[in-house]
Coordinates of N, CA and C in Angstrom, one line a residue:
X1 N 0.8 -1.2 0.0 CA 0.0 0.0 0.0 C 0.9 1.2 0.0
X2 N 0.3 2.3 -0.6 CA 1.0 3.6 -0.4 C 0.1 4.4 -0.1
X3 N 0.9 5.6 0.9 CA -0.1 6.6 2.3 C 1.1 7.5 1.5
X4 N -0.2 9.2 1.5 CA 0.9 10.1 0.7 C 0.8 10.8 2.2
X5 N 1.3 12.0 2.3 CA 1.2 12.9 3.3 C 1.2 14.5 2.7
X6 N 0.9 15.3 3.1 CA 1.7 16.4 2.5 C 1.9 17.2 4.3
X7 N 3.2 17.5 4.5 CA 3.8 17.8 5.6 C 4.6 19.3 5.0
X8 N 3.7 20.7 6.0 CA 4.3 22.0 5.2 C 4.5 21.6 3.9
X9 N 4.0 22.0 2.8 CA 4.0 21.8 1.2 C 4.9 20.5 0.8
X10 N 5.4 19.6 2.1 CA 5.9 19.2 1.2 C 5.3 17.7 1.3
X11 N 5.5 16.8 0.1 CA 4.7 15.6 0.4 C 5.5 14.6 0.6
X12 N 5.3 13.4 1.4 CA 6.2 12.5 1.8 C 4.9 11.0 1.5
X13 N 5.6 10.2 1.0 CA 5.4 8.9 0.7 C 5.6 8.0 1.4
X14 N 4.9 7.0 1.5 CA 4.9 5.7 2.3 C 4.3 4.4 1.6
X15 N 5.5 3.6 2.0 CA 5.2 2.3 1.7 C 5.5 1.1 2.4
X16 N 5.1 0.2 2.2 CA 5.6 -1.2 2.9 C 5.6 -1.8 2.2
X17 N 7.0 -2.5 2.3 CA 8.2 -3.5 1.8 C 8.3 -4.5 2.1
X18 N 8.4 -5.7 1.6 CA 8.5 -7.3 2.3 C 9.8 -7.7 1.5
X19 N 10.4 -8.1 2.7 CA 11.9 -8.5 2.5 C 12.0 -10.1 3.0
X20 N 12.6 -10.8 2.6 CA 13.0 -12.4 2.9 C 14.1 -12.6 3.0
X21 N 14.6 -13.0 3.8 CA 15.9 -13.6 4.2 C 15.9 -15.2 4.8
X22 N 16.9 -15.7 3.9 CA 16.8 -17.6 4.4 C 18.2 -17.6 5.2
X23 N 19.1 -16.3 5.5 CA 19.8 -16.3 6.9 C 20.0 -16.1 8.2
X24 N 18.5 -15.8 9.0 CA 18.8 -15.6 10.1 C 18.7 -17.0 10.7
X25 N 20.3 -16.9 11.4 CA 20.5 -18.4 12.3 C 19.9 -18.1 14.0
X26 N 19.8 -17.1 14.4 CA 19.7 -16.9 15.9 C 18.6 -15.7 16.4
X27 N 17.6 -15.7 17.0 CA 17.1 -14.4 17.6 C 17.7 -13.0 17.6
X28 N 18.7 -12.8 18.1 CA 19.6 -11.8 18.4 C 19.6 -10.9 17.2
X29 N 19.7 -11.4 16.4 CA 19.7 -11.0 14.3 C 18.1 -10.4 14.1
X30 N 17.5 -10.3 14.9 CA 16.4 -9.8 14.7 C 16.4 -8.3 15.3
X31 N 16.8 -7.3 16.6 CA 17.1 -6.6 16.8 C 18.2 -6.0 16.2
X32 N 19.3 -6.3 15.6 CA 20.0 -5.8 15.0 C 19.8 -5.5 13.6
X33 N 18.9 -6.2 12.8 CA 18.7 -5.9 11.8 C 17.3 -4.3 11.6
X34 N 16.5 -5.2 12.9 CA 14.8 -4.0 12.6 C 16.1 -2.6 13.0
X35 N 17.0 -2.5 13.9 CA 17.4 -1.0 14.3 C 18.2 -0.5 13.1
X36 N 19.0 -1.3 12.6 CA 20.0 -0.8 11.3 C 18.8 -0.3 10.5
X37 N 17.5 -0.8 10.5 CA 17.1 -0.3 9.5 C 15.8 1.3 10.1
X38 N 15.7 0.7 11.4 CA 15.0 2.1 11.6 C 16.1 3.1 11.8
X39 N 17.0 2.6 12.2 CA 18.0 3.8 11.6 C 18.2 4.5 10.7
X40 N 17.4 4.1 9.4 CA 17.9 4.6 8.7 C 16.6 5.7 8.3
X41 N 17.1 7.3 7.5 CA 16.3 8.5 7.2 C 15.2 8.1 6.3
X42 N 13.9 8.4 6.8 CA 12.7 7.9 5.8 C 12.2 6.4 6.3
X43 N 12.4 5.3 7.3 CA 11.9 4.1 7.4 C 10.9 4.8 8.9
X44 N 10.2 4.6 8.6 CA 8.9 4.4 10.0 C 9.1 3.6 11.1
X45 N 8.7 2.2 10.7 CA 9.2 0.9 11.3 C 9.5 -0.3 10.4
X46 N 10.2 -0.9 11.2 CA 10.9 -2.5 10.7 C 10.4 -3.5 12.3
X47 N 9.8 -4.8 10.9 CA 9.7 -5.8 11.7 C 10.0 -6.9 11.0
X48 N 11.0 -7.8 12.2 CA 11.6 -9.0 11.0 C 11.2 -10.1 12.1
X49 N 10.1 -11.2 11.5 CA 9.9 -12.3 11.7 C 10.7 -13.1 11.9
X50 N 11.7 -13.6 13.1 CA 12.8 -14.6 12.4 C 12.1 -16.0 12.0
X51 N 10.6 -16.3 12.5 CA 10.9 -18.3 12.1 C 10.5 -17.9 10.8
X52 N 9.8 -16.9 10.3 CA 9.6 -17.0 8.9 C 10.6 -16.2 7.4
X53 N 11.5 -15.3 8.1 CA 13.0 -14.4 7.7 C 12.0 -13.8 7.1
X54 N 10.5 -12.9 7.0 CA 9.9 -11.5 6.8 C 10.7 -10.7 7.5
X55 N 10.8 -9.5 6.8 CA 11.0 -8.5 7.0 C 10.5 -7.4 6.7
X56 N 9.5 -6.7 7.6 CA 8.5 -5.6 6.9 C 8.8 -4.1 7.3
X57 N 8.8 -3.5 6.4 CA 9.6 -2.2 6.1 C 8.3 -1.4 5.7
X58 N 8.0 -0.4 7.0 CA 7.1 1.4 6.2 C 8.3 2.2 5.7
X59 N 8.2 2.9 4.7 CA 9.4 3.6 4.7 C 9.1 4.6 3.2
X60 N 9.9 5.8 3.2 CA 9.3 6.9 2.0 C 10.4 6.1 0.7
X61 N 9.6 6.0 -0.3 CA 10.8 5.3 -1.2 C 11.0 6.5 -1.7
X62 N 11.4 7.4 -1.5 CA 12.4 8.6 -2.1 C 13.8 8.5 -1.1
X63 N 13.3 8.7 0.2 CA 14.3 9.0 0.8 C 15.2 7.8 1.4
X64 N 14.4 6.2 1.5 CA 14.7 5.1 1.7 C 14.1 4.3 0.5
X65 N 15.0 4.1 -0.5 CA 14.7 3.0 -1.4 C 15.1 1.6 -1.1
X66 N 14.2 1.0 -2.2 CA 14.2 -0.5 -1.4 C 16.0 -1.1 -1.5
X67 N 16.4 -0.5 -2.7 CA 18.1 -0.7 -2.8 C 19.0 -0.6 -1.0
X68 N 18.2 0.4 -0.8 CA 18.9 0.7 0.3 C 18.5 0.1 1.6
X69 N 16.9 -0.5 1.3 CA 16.7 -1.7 2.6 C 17.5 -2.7 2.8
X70 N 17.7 -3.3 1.3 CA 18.7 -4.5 1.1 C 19.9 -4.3 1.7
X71 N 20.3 -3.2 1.1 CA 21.8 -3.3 1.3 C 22.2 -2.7 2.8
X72 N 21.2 -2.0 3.3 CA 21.6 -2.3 5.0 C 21.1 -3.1 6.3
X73 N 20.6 -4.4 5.1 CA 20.1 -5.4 5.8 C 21.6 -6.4 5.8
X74 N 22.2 -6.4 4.6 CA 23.3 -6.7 3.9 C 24.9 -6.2 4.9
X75 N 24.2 -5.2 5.4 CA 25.6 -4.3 6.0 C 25.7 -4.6 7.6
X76 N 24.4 -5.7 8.0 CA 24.3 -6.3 9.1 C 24.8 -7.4 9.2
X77 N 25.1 -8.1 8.1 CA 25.7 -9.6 8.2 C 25.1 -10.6 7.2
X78 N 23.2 -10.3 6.7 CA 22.5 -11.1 6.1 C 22.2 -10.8 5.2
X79 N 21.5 -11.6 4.1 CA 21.1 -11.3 3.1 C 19.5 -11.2 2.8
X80 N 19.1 -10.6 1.7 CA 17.9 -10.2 2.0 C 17.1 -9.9 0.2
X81 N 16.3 -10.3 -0.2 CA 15.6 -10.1 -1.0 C 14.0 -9.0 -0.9
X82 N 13.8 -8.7 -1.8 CA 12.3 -8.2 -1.9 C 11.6 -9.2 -2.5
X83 N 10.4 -9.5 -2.1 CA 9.3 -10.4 -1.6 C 8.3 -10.1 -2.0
X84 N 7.5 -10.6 -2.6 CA 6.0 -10.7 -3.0 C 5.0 -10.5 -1.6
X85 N 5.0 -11.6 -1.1 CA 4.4 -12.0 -0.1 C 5.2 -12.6 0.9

């Protein structure tokens, strides 16, 4: 789904992202990955399922593209695709 906003003239975008990963070995990998990514400018929230490796991402794709979900899912240790379902 996409939620537009317009914030002082300006408009901000929202979306949610499904990301899959067939590497998380341990719990732990789950907190380090959701904060790398709410850390990052433009994501809302992150939640990563580990028994099922979802990973669900709100986030403005201007300012957080999905290139850049990956790759600082990637910059945590795992790997990570975009996901249908």
């Amino acid at each position: 789904f996409t939620l537009t906003i317009t914030v002082q003239d300006k408009e901000i975008s929202k979306m949610k992202t499904l990301l899959r990963s067939q590497d998380l070995s341990c719990p732990s990998c789950v907190a380090k990955i959701e904060n790398a990514l709410q850390g990052l400018e433009g994501v809302s929230a992150a939640k990563v399922h580990f028994n099922t490796g979802r990973i669900e991402v709100e986030h403005d794709p201007e300012t957080a593209p999905t290139s850049v979900l990956v790759q600082t899912v990637r910059q945590t240790g795992y790997e990570a695709k975009v996901a249908a379902f």
